[in-house]
PDB file of C-alpha atoms in Angstrom:
ATOM      1  CA  UNK A   1     -94.071   9.863 -19.030  1.00 80.00           C
ATOM      2  CA  UNK A   2     -97.577  10.500 -17.717  1.00 83.00           C
ATOM      3  CA  UNK A   3     -98.843   7.722 -20.019  1.00 84.00           C
ATOM      4  CA  UNK A   4     -96.650   5.038 -18.454  1.00 87.00           C
ATOM      5  CA  UNK A   5     -96.818   6.335 -14.850  1.00 89.00           C
ATOM      6  CA  UNK A   6     -99.857   4.132 -14.007  1.00 89.00           C
ATOM      7  CA  UNK A   7     -97.749   1.038 -14.795  1.00 90.00           C
ATOM      8  CA  UNK A   8     -95.311   2.073 -12.049  1.00 90.00           C
ATOM      9  CA  UNK A   9     -98.165   2.333  -9.564  1.00 90.00           C
ATOM     10  CA  UNK A  10     -99.216  -1.199 -10.476  1.00 89.00           C
ATOM     11  CA  UNK A  11     -95.606  -2.278  -9.948  1.00 91.00           C
ATOM     12  CA  UNK A  12     -95.761  -1.050  -6.341  1.00 90.00           C
ATOM     13  CA  UNK A  13     -98.986  -3.047  -5.907  1.00 89.00           C
ATOM     14  CA  UNK A  14     -97.093  -6.237  -6.770  1.00 89.00           C
ATOM     15  CA  UNK A  15     -97.821  -6.473 -10.495  1.00 89.00           C
ATOM     16  CA  UNK A  16     -95.201  -7.115 -13.168  1.00 89.00           C
ATOM     17  CA  UNK A  17     -94.858  -4.312 -15.726  1.00 90.00           C
ATOM     18  CA  UNK A  18     -93.191  -3.854 -19.107  1.00 90.00           C
ATOM     19  CA  UNK A  19     -92.570  -0.713 -21.190  1.00 92.00           C
ATOM     20  CA  UNK A  20     -91.077  -1.081 -24.654  1.00 90.00           C
ATOM     21  CA  UNK A  21     -90.401   1.228 -27.594  1.00 92.00           C
ATOM     22  CA  UNK A  22     -91.148   0.101 -31.165  1.00 92.00           C
ATOM     23  CA  UNK A  23     -90.646   1.835 -34.484  1.00 90.00           C
ATOM     24  CA  UNK A  24     -88.537   2.415 -37.568  1.00 89.00           C
ATOM     25  CA  UNK A  25     -84.820   2.966 -37.095  1.00 86.00           C
ATOM     26  CA  UNK A  26     -83.902   6.598 -36.561  1.00 85.00           C
ATOM     27  CA  UNK A  27     -87.273   7.679 -35.157  1.00 88.00           C
ATOM     28  CA  UNK A  28     -86.133   8.284 -31.565  1.00 88.00           C
ATOM     29  CA  UNK A  29     -86.720   5.060 -29.623  1.00 91.00           C
ATOM     30  CA  UNK A  30     -83.475   5.238 -27.638  1.00 89.00           C
ATOM     31  CA  UNK A  31     -83.865   8.987 -27.155  1.00 90.00           C
ATOM     32  CA  UNK A  32     -87.380   8.390 -25.787  1.00 92.00           C
ATOM     33  CA  UNK A  33     -86.369   5.540 -23.492  1.00 93.00           C
ATOM     34  CA  UNK A  34     -83.056   6.842 -22.064  1.00 91.00           C
ATOM     35  CA  UNK A  35     -82.652  10.403 -23.283  1.00 89.00           C
ATOM     36  CA  UNK A  36     -79.252  11.912 -24.179  1.00 86.00           C
ATOM     37  CA  UNK A  37     -76.267  11.229 -21.917  1.00 82.00           C
ATOM     38  CA  UNK A  38     -74.792  14.571 -20.805  1.00 81.00           C
ATOM     39  CA  UNK A  39     -71.450  14.738 -18.957  1.00 76.00           C
ATOM     40  CA  UNK A  40     -71.696  11.015 -18.115  1.00 78.00           C
ATOM     41  CA  UNK A  41     -75.233  11.168 -16.754  1.00 83.00           C
ATOM     42  CA  UNK A  42     -78.873  11.962 -17.434  1.00 87.00           C
ATOM     43  CA  UNK A  43     -79.811  15.648 -17.461  1.00 85.00           C
ATOM     44  CA  UNK A  44     -83.059  16.293 -15.502  1.00 85.00           C
ATOM     45  CA  UNK A  45     -84.660  18.289 -18.326  1.00 86.00           C
ATOM     46  CA  UNK A  46     -83.956  15.744 -21.098  1.00 88.00           C
ATOM     47  CA  UNK A  47     -83.931  12.356 -19.330  1.00 91.00           C
ATOM     48  CA  UNK A  48     -86.028   9.624 -20.963  1.00 91.00           C
ATOM     49  CA  UNK A  49     -88.596   7.110 -19.739  1.00 93.00           C
ATOM     50  CA  UNK A  50     -86.121   4.742 -18.060  1.00 94.00           C
ATOM     51  CA  UNK A  51     -84.356   7.204 -15.686  1.00 94.00           C
ATOM     52  CA  UNK A  52     -87.677   8.989 -14.984  1.00 94.00           C
ATOM     53  CA  UNK A  53     -89.264   5.656 -14.079  1.00 94.00           C
ATOM     54  CA  UNK A  54     -86.366   4.877 -11.725  1.00 95.00           C
ATOM     55  CA  UNK A  55     -86.620   8.231  -9.962  1.00 94.00           C
ATOM     56  CA  UNK A  56     -90.427   7.953  -9.677  1.00 94.00           C
ATOM     57  CA  UNK A  57     -90.244   4.403  -8.315  1.00 94.00           C
ATOM     58  CA  UNK A  58     -87.695   5.142  -5.597  1.00 94.00           C
ATOM     59  CA  UNK A  59     -89.496   8.319  -4.596  1.00 93.00           C
ATOM     60  CA  UNK A  60     -92.718   6.323  -4.163  1.00 93.00           C
ATOM     61  CA  UNK A  61     -90.934   3.631  -2.184  1.00 92.00           C
ATOM     62  CA  UNK A  62     -89.377   6.162   0.196  1.00 90.00           C
ATOM     63  CA  UNK A  63     -92.646   8.040   0.724  1.00 91.00           C
ATOM     64  CA  UNK A  64     -94.828   4.975   1.308  1.00 88.00           C
ATOM     65  CA  UNK A  65     -96.031   4.481   4.890  1.00 86.00           C
ATOM     66  CA  UNK A  66     -96.988   0.836   4.289  1.00 86.00           C
ATOM     67  CA  UNK A  67     -93.569  -0.461   3.265  1.00 87.00           C
ATOM     68  CA  UNK A  68     -91.235  -1.508   6.075  1.00 86.00           C
ATOM     69  CA  UNK A  69     -88.328  -2.395   3.825  1.00 90.00           C
ATOM     70  CA  UNK A  70     -87.555  -3.153   0.211  1.00 92.00           C
ATOM     71  CA  UNK A  71     -84.793  -4.542  -1.984  1.00 94.00           C
ATOM     72  CA  UNK A  72     -84.080  -3.858  -5.654  1.00 95.00           C
ATOM     73  CA  UNK A  73     -81.896  -5.666  -8.161  1.00 95.00           C
ATOM     74  CA  UNK A  74     -81.049  -4.471 -11.640  1.00 95.00           C
ATOM     75  CA  UNK A  75     -79.904  -6.375 -14.732  1.00 94.00           C
ATOM     76  CA  UNK A  76     -79.298  -5.367 -18.337  1.00 94.00           C
ATOM     77  CA  UNK A  77     -78.997  -7.603 -21.400  1.00 93.00           C
ATOM     78  CA  UNK A  78     -79.045  -7.196 -25.146  1.00 92.00           C
ATOM     79  CA  UNK A  79     -80.064  -9.501 -28.005  1.00 92.00           C
ATOM     80  CA  UNK A  80     -77.557  -9.041 -30.812  1.00 90.00           C
ATOM     81  CA  UNK A  81     -77.602 -11.374 -33.820  1.00 88.00           C
ATOM     82  CA  UNK A  82     -79.964 -13.662 -31.865  1.00 88.00           C
ATOM     83  CA  UNK A  83     -77.464 -14.037 -28.999  1.00 89.00           C
ATOM     84  CA  UNK A  84     -78.324 -12.761 -25.528  1.00 92.00           C
ATOM     85  CA  UNK A  85     -75.414 -10.927 -23.884  1.00 90.00           C
ATOM     86  CA  UNK A  86     -74.982  -9.586 -20.361  1.00 92.00           C
ATOM     87  CA  UNK A  87     -74.272  -5.840 -20.655  1.00 90.00           C
ATOM     88  CA  UNK A  88     -73.103  -5.653 -17.015  1.00 90.00           C
ATOM     89  CA  UNK A  89     -70.517  -8.414 -17.277  1.00 86.00           C
ATOM     90  CA  UNK A  90     -67.068  -7.247 -16.143  1.00 79.00           C
ATOM     91  CA  UNK A  91     -65.230  -9.016 -18.970  1.00 64.00           C
ATOM     92  CA  UNK A  92     -64.677  -7.655 -22.446  1.00 59.00           C
ATOM     93  CA  UNK A  93     -67.329  -8.285 -25.081  1.00 54.00           C
ATOM     94  CA  UNK A  94     -65.399 -10.997 -26.847  1.00 53.00           C
ATOM     95  CA  UNK A  95     -65.165 -13.070 -23.639  1.00 58.00           C
ATOM     96  CA  UNK A  96     -68.710 -12.572 -22.391  1.00 63.00           C
ATOM     97  CA  UNK A  97     -70.710 -15.706 -21.816  1.00 68.00           C
ATOM     98  CA  UNK A  98     -74.121 -15.830 -23.497  1.00 77.00           C
ATOM     99  CA  UNK A  99     -77.140 -15.568 -21.265  1.00 89.00           C
ATOM    100  CA  UNK A 100     -79.531 -18.532 -21.401  1.00 92.00           C
ATOM    101  CA  UNK A 101     -83.326 -18.482 -21.222  1.00 91.00           C
ATOM    102  CA  UNK A 102     -84.810 -20.730 -18.545  1.00 91.00           C
ATOM    103  CA  UNK A 103     -88.302 -21.305 -17.221  1.00 86.00           C
ATOM    104  CA  UNK A 104     -88.865 -20.963 -13.475  1.00 82.00           C
ATOM    105  CA  UNK A 105     -90.901 -23.226 -11.217  1.00 79.00           C
ATOM    106  CA  UNK A 106     -93.963 -20.992 -11.596  1.00 76.00           C
ATOM    107  CA  UNK A 107     -93.596 -20.837 -15.384  1.00 78.00           C
ATOM    108  CA  UNK A 108     -91.906 -17.416 -15.418  1.00 81.00           C
ATOM    109  CA  UNK A 109     -89.043 -16.590 -17.772  1.00 86.00           C
ATOM    110  CA  UNK A 110     -85.638 -16.447 -16.110  1.00 89.00           C
ATOM    111  CA  UNK A 111     -82.368 -15.217 -17.702  1.00 91.00           C
ATOM    112  CA  UNK A 112     -79.682 -17.576 -16.427  1.00 90.00           C
ATOM    113  CA  UNK A 113     -76.260 -15.977 -16.307  1.00 89.00           C
ATOM    114  CA  UNK A 114     -77.372 -12.329 -16.295  1.00 91.00           C
ATOM    115  CA  UNK A 115     -75.600 -10.186 -13.695  1.00 92.00           C
ATOM    116  CA  UNK A 116     -77.957  -8.817 -10.994  1.00 93.00           C
ATOM    117  CA  UNK A 117     -76.721  -5.758  -9.125  1.00 94.00           C
ATOM    118  CA  UNK A 118     -78.418  -4.752  -5.825  1.00 95.00           C
ATOM    119  CA  UNK A 119     -79.294  -1.044  -5.686  1.00 95.00           C
ATOM    120  CA  UNK A 120     -80.746   1.042  -2.843  1.00 92.00           C
ATOM    121  CA  UNK A 121     -80.905   4.538  -4.375  1.00 94.00           C
ATOM    122  CA  UNK A 122     -82.027   5.977  -7.726  1.00 94.00           C
ATOM    123  CA  UNK A 123     -78.478   7.148  -8.406  1.00 93.00           C
ATOM    124  CA  UNK A 124     -77.181   3.576  -8.116  1.00 94.00           C
ATOM    125  CA  UNK A 125     -79.906   2.272 -10.458  1.00 94.00           C
ATOM    126  CA  UNK A 126     -79.218   5.031 -13.003  1.00 93.00           C
ATOM    127  CA  UNK A 127     -75.516   4.213 -12.822  1.00 93.00           C
ATOM    128  CA  UNK A 128     -76.311   0.579 -13.746  1.00 94.00           C
ATOM    129  CA  UNK A 129     -78.486   1.809 -16.607  1.00 93.00           C
ATOM    130  CA  UNK A 130     -75.714   4.071 -17.880  1.00 92.00           C
ATOM    131  CA  UNK A 131     -73.194   1.207 -17.761  1.00 90.00           C
ATOM    132  CA  UNK A 132     -75.509  -1.049 -19.721  1.00 89.00           C
ATOM    133  CA  UNK A 133     -76.376   1.636 -22.270  1.00 88.00           C
ATOM    134  CA  UNK A 134     -72.699   2.330 -22.885  1.00 85.00           C
ATOM    135  CA  UNK A 135     -72.069  -1.358 -23.642  1.00 82.00           C
ATOM    136  CA  UNK A 136     -74.769  -1.733 -26.317  1.00 82.00           C
ATOM    137  CA  UNK A 137     -74.032  -2.530 -29.937  1.00 76.00           C
ATOM    138  CA  UNK A 138     -74.475   0.595 -32.121  1.00 71.00           C
ATOM    139  CA  UNK A 139     -73.681   1.350 -35.741  1.00 63.00           C
ATOM    140  CA  UNK A 140     -74.213   3.855 -38.514  1.00 61.00           C
ATOM    141  CA  UNK A 141     -77.215   3.512 -40.809  1.00 63.00           C
ATOM    142  CA  UNK A 142     -78.803   5.672 -43.497  1.00 60.00           C
ATOM    143  CA  UNK A 143     -81.198   7.051 -40.850  1.00 61.00           C
ATOM    144  CA  UNK A 144     -78.952   7.407 -37.812  1.00 58.00           C
ATOM    145  CA  UNK A 145     -75.250   7.793 -37.110  1.00 57.00           C
ATOM    146  CA  UNK A 146     -75.540   5.900 -33.784  1.00 64.00           C
ATOM    147  CA  UNK A 147     -78.309   3.418 -34.395  1.00 68.00           C
ATOM    148  CA  UNK A 148     -78.990   0.606 -31.882  1.00 76.00           C
ATOM    149  CA  UNK A 149     -78.143  -2.697 -33.553  1.00 80.00           C
ATOM    150  CA  UNK A 150     -79.539  -4.829 -30.740  1.00 89.00           C
ATOM    151  CA  UNK A 151     -82.608  -5.125 -28.535  1.00 92.00           C
ATOM    152  CA  UNK A 152     -81.728  -3.890 -25.035  1.00 92.00           C
ATOM    153  CA  UNK A 153     -83.673  -4.999 -21.946  1.00 93.00           C
ATOM    154  CA  UNK A 154     -83.228  -3.304 -18.575  1.00 95.00           C
ATOM    155  CA  UNK A 155     -84.894  -5.206 -15.679  1.00 94.00           C
ATOM    156  CA  UNK A 156     -85.594  -4.024 -12.145  1.00 94.00           C
ATOM    157  CA  UNK A 157     -86.735  -6.670  -9.637  1.00 93.00           C
ATOM    158  CA  UNK A 158     -88.470  -5.320  -6.551  1.00 94.00           C
ATOM    159  CA  UNK A 159     -89.231  -7.071  -3.235  1.00 93.00           C
ATOM    160  CA  UNK A 160     -91.326  -5.242  -0.658  1.00 91.00           C
ATOM    161  CA  UNK A 161     -91.998  -6.123   2.993  1.00 87.00           C
ATOM    162  CA  UNK A 162     -95.200  -4.474   4.121  1.00 86.00           C
ATOM    163  CA  UNK A 163     -96.217  -3.426   7.608  1.00 81.00           C
ATOM    164  CA  UNK A 164     -98.954  -6.078   7.470  1.00 79.00           C
ATOM    165  CA  UNK A 165     -96.367  -8.802   7.144  1.00 78.00           C
ATOM    166  CA  UNK A 166     -97.098  -9.438   3.504  1.00 84.00           C
ATOM    167  CA  UNK A 167     -94.370  -9.628   0.892  1.00 87.00           C
ATOM    168  CA  UNK A 168     -94.719  -8.327  -2.674  1.00 89.00           C
ATOM    169  CA  UNK A 169     -92.580  -9.394  -5.615  1.00 90.00           C
ATOM    170  CA  UNK A 170     -92.672  -7.474  -8.904  1.00 91.00           C
ATOM    171  CA  UNK A 171     -90.543  -6.988 -11.991  1.00 91.00           C
ATOM    172  CA  UNK A 172     -90.207  -4.041 -14.376  1.00 92.00           C
ATOM    173  CA  UNK A 173     -88.859  -4.639 -17.882  1.00 92.00           C
ATOM    174  CA  UNK A 174     -87.950  -1.599 -19.967  1.00 94.00           C
ATOM    175  CA  UNK A 175     -87.113  -2.559 -23.567  1.00 93.00           C
ATOM    176  CA  UNK A 176     -85.436  -0.486 -26.244  1.00 91.00           C
ATOM    177  CA  UNK A 177     -86.035  -2.466 -29.445  1.00 91.00           C
ATOM    178  CA  UNK A 178     -83.747  -2.142 -32.478  1.00 88.00           C
ATOM    179  CA  UNK A 179     -85.522  -0.380 -35.346  1.00 82.00           C
ATOM    180  CA  UNK A 180     -87.024  -2.028 -38.393  1.00 75.00           C
ATOM    181  CA  UNK A 181     -85.425  -1.067 -41.701  1.00 73.00           C
ATOM    182  CA  UNK A 182     -86.334  -1.690 -45.337  1.00 71.00           C
ATOM    183  CA  UNK A 183     -83.460  -2.456 -47.633  1.00 66.00           C
ATOM    184  CA  UNK A 184     -83.219  -3.080 -51.365  1.00 61.00           C
ATOM    185  CA  UNK A 185     -80.815  -5.177 -53.464  1.00 63.00           C
ATOM    186  CA  UNK A 186     -78.843  -2.015 -54.259  1.00 62.00           C
ATOM    187  CA  UNK A 187     -78.530  -1.237 -50.542  1.00 62.00           C
ATOM    188  CA  UNK A 188     -77.334  -4.782 -49.826  1.00 65.00           C
ATOM    189  CA  UNK A 189     -74.449  -4.341 -52.250  1.00 66.00           C
ATOM    190  CA  UNK A 190     -73.319  -1.243 -50.376  1.00 68.00           C
ATOM    191  CA  UNK A 191     -73.483  -2.965 -46.987  1.00 68.00           C
ATOM    192  CA  UNK A 192     -70.849  -5.170 -45.496  1.00 73.00           C
ATOM    193  CA  UNK A 193     -71.602  -8.746 -44.429  1.00 78.00           C
ATOM    194  CA  UNK A 194     -71.732  -7.664 -40.760  1.00 78.00           C
ATOM    195  CA  UNK A 195     -74.526  -5.152 -41.318  1.00 79.00           C
ATOM    196  CA  UNK A 196     -76.514  -7.515 -43.538  1.00 81.00           C
ATOM    197  CA  UNK A 197     -76.378 -10.099 -40.768  1.00 86.00           C
ATOM    198  CA  UNK A 198     -77.500  -7.521 -38.176  1.00 84.00           C
ATOM    199  CA  UNK A 199     -80.429  -6.366 -40.288  1.00 84.00           C
ATOM    200  CA  UNK A 200     -81.462  -9.934 -41.011  1.00 87.00           C
ATOM    201  CA  UNK A 201     -81.648 -10.848 -37.316  1.00 90.00           C
ATOM    202  CA  UNK A 202     -83.347  -7.585 -36.353  1.00 89.00           C
ATOM    203  CA  UNK A 203     -86.066  -7.904 -38.990  1.00 88.00           C
ATOM    204  CA  UNK A 204     -86.581 -11.612 -38.216  1.00 92.00           C
ATOM    205  CA  UNK A 205     -87.056 -10.951 -34.494  1.00 92.00           C
ATOM    206  CA  UNK A 206     -89.397  -8.030 -35.128  1.00 91.00           C
ATOM    207  CA  UNK A 207     -91.374 -10.169 -37.554  1.00 92.00           C
ATOM    208  CA  UNK A 208     -91.669 -12.852 -34.889  1.00 92.00           C
ATOM    209  CA  UNK A 209     -92.904 -10.210 -32.445  1.00 92.00           C
ATOM    210  CA  UNK A 210     -95.541  -9.136 -34.924  1.00 90.00           C
ATOM    211  CA  UNK A 211     -96.673 -12.740 -35.417  1.00 91.00           C
ATOM    212  CA  UNK A 212     -97.022 -13.213 -31.636  1.00 92.00           C
ATOM    213  CA  UNK A 213     -99.074 -10.002 -31.338  1.00 91.00           C
ATOM    214  CA  UNK A 214    -101.335 -11.136 -34.196  1.00 89.00           C
ATOM    215  CA  UNK A 215    -101.865 -14.511 -32.532  1.00 89.00           C
ATOM    216  CA  UNK A 216    -102.631 -12.898 -29.168  1.00 88.00           C
ATOM    217  CA  UNK A 217    -105.248 -10.677 -30.828  1.00 86.00           C
ATOM    218  CA  UNK A 218    -107.035 -13.728 -32.317  1.00 82.00           C
ATOM    219  CA  UNK A 219    -106.954 -16.449 -29.649  1.00 78.00           C
ATOM    220  CA  UNK A 220    -109.929 -18.300 -31.185  1.00 80.00           C
ATOM    221  CA  UNK A 221    -108.537 -18.583 -34.692  1.00 81.00           C
ATOM    222  CA  UNK A 222    -104.829 -18.800 -33.641  1.00 79.00           C
ATOM    223  CA  UNK A 223    -104.669 -20.650 -30.323  1.00 82.00           C
ATOM    224  CA  UNK A 224    -100.942 -21.260 -30.584  1.00 87.00           C
ATOM    225  CA  UNK A 225     -98.683 -18.224 -29.938  1.00 87.00           C
ATOM    226  CA  UNK A 226     -95.181 -18.767 -31.444  1.00 90.00           C
ATOM    227  CA  UNK A 227     -93.141 -17.272 -28.618  1.00 90.00           C
ATOM    228  CA  UNK A 228     -90.276 -19.699 -29.284  1.00 90.00           C
ATOM    229  CA  UNK A 229     -89.707 -18.399 -32.813  1.00 91.00           C
ATOM    230  CA  UNK A 230     -87.148 -15.885 -31.523  1.00 92.00           C
ATOM    231  CA  UNK A 231     -85.269 -15.119 -28.349  1.00 93.00           C
ATOM    232  CA  UNK A 232     -86.873 -11.666 -28.213  1.00 92.00           C
ATOM    233  CA  UNK A 233     -90.417 -13.061 -28.060  1.00 92.00           C
ATOM    234  CA  UNK A 234     -89.335 -15.809 -25.690  1.00 92.00           C
ATOM    235  CA  UNK A 235     -87.963 -13.238 -23.229  1.00 90.00           C
ATOM    236  CA  UNK A 236     -91.087 -11.068 -23.602  1.00 88.00           C
ATOM    237  CA  UNK A 237     -93.465 -14.022 -23.271  1.00 87.00           C
ATOM    238  CA  UNK A 238     -94.537 -13.033 -19.745  1.00 82.00           C
ATOM    239  CA  UNK A 239     -94.869  -9.397 -20.807  1.00 82.00           C
ATOM    240  CA  UNK A 240     -97.058 -10.042 -23.845  1.00 82.00           C
ATOM    241  CA  UNK A 241     -99.320 -12.868 -22.837  1.00 73.00           C
ATOM    242  CA  UNK A 242     -98.762 -13.553 -19.165  1.00 72.00           C
ATOM    243  CA  UNK A 243     -98.953 -12.033 -15.727  1.00 78.00           C
ATOM    244  CA  UNK A 244     -97.951  -8.483 -16.653  1.00 85.00           C
ATOM    245  CA  UNK A 245     -99.181  -4.961 -17.312  1.00 87.00           C
ATOM    246  CA  UNK A 246     -97.582  -3.686 -20.523  1.00 87.00           C
ATOM    247  CA  UNK A 247     -97.265  -0.395 -22.358  1.00 90.00           C
ATOM    248  CA  UNK A 248     -95.917   0.263 -25.842  1.00 91.00           C
ATOM    249  CA  UNK A 249     -94.416   3.491 -27.101  1.00 93.00           C
ATOM    250  CA  UNK A 250     -94.430   3.713 -30.928  1.00 93.00           C
ATOM    251  CA  UNK A 251     -92.130   6.180 -32.655  1.00 93.00           C
ATOM    252  CA  UNK A 252     -92.612   7.315 -36.248  1.00 92.00           C
ATOM    253  CA  UNK A 253     -90.836   9.492 -38.776  1.00 90.00           C
ATOM    254  CA  UNK A 254     -92.204  12.854 -39.921  1.00 88.00           C
ATOM    255  CA  UNK A 255     -90.816  12.332 -43.428  1.00 88.00           C
ATOM    256  CA  UNK A 256     -93.109  11.443 -46.325  1.00 90.00           C
ATOM    257  CA  UNK A 257     -90.419   9.096 -47.596  1.00 86.00           C
ATOM    258  CA  UNK A 258     -91.112   6.829 -44.621  1.00 87.00           C
ATOM    259  CA  UNK A 259     -94.880   6.773 -45.105  1.00 91.00           C
ATOM    260  CA  UNK A 260     -95.127   2.968 -45.448  1.00 90.00           C
ATOM    261  CA  UNK A 261     -92.956   2.316 -42.384  1.00 89.00           C
ATOM    262  CA  UNK A 262     -95.075   4.775 -40.389  1.00 91.00           C
ATOM    263  CA  UNK A 263     -98.266   3.001 -41.456  1.00 93.00           C
ATOM    264  CA  UNK A 264     -96.755  -0.338 -40.489  1.00 91.00           C
ATOM    265  CA  UNK A 265     -95.807   0.973 -37.028  1.00 91.00           C
ATOM    266  CA  UNK A 266     -99.304   2.383 -36.463  1.00 93.00           C
ATOM    267  CA  UNK A 267    -100.903  -0.936 -37.492  1.00 92.00           C
ATOM    268  CA  UNK A 268     -98.656  -2.717 -35.031  1.00 91.00           C
ATOM    269  CA  UNK A 269     -99.761  -0.284 -32.284  1.00 91.00           C
ATOM    270  CA  UNK A 270    -103.410  -0.921 -33.148  1.00 92.00           C
ATOM    271  CA  UNK A 271    -102.919  -4.678 -32.869  1.00 90.00           C
ATOM    272  CA  UNK A 272    -101.156  -4.313 -29.508  1.00 89.00           C
ATOM    273  CA  UNK A 273    -104.168  -2.361 -28.183  1.00 87.00           C
ATOM    274  CA  UNK A 274    -106.303  -5.480 -28.578  1.00 85.00           C
ATOM    275  CA  UNK A 275    -103.982  -7.797 -26.606  1.00 85.00           C
ATOM    276  CA  UNK A 276    -105.417  -8.721 -23.227  1.00 81.00           C
ATOM    277  CA  UNK A 277    -103.152  -9.805 -20.368  1.00 78.00           C
ATOM    278  CA  UNK A 278    -104.216 -11.219 -17.007  1.00 78.00           C
ATOM    279  CA  UNK A 279    -102.095  -9.447 -14.389  1.00 79.00           C
ATOM    280  CA  UNK A 280    -102.345 -10.414 -10.749  1.00 83.00           C
ATOM    281  CA  UNK A 281    -100.502  -9.193  -7.691  1.00 81.00           C
ATOM    282  CA  UNK A 282     -97.539 -11.311  -6.598  1.00 83.00           C
ATOM    283  CA  UNK A 283     -98.136 -11.170  -2.872  1.00 82.00           C
ATOM    284  CA  UNK A 284     -97.509 -13.704  -0.093  1.00 81.00           C
ATOM    285  CA  UNK A 285     -97.501 -13.702   3.677  1.00 71.00           C
ATOM    286  CA  UNK A 286     -94.544 -14.561   5.876  1.00 65.00           C
ATOM    287  CA  UNK A 287     -95.997 -16.797   8.558  1.00 65.00           C
ATOM    288  CA  UNK A 288     -93.384 -15.813  11.160  1.00 68.00           C
ATOM    289  CA  UNK A 289     -93.972 -12.097  10.642  1.00 64.00           C
ATOM    290  CA  UNK A 290     -97.730 -12.546  10.664  1.00 65.00           C
ATOM    291  CA  UNK A 291     -97.587 -14.413  13.997  1.00 71.00           C
ATOM    292  CA  UNK A 292     -95.263 -11.778  15.429  1.00 71.00           C
ATOM    293  CA  UNK A 293     -97.611  -8.975  14.349  1.00 68.00           C
ATOM    294  CA  UNK A 294    -100.722 -10.707  15.742  1.00 72.00           C
ATOM    295  CA  UNK A 295     -98.899 -11.390  19.037  1.00 81.00           C
ATOM    296  CA  UNK A 296     -97.952  -7.720  19.214  1.00 76.00           C
ATOM    297  CA  UNK A 297    -101.537  -6.632  18.591  1.00 76.00           C
ATOM    298  CA  UNK A 298    -102.860  -9.092  21.185  1.00 83.00           C
ATOM    299  CA  UNK A 299    -100.383  -7.734  23.756  1.00 83.00           C
ATOM    300  CA  UNK A 300    -101.513  -4.182  23.005  1.00 80.00           C
ATOM    301  CA  UNK A 301    -105.181  -5.162  23.447  1.00 81.00           C
ATOM    302  CA  UNK A 302    -104.493  -6.832  26.765  1.00 79.00           C
ATOM    303  CA  UNK A 303    -102.654  -3.753  28.006  1.00 78.00           C
ATOM    304  CA  UNK A 304    -105.576  -1.550  26.881  1.00 75.00           C
ATOM    305  CA  UNK A 305    -108.042  -3.789  28.769  1.00 75.00           C
ATOM    306  CA  UNK A 306    -105.874  -3.679  31.886  1.00 73.00           C
ATOM    307  CA  UNK A 307    -105.887   0.133  31.793  1.00 68.00           C
ATOM    308  CA  UNK A 308    -109.690   0.208  31.408  1.00 66.00           C
ATOM    309  CA  UNK A 309    -110.121  -2.154  34.371  1.00 62.00           C
TER     310      UNK A 309
END
């Protein structure tokens, strides 16, 4: 957690931040990001990056002397078989409406149709995370009895009103990617059509992610970055090549049987290290609040002068 903690500090300064886990299936991505769910919640000694980040963020907000007020909204979606689904929707999975990708006025990526739940405490935010985690698509694989079969994205949007009158807007994406998996012709025969379809979409989206990373590492030789090749890379467009501070957690297997997958994961991590983003603080001033503050300060100065006279 200490490795991603600086990203949360940048979030409070008005920067967008993204943390995502990448690696072979069964190597502990979900365990690292959320931790095990014990008695319907996250145990303090085993909680993962996501709940720790939530607790750290709210603690910092409550202790800050520069923040007058703040608002937080949480959303949680998954990409399953190249379809974006709202994990917080009240309806059953069969009746859920797909979430659509839109581009905002400032060029930012917006998920149209995703439920946004206001939260004011870390317990409320963790409850939203638990609800979304429980709704994810999981299935049994050769590596894991409860393997994630979708890419899950938990988003926290933060708005801060500072004592100076400035307003800061920032967004934290925490992404639990589905794991890559090699499969042979013999394995395909043992699988059902549903699992083959899942694996196909997972590997295609991860391949598109790798292509985007490679293009971002070589802007002179590959000026075009194919973000639109998959919905995963389209959603992460801001995180990978835009106004965002990003961190990647790569998980690997300790088994010699998975040597090639481990090497592939480490090569991906090395490429990500060379990606350069251009993060800037999202800060603006409320004219009415600024005028009110300056008027207050002017009144105090006049009163001080009157006392001195």
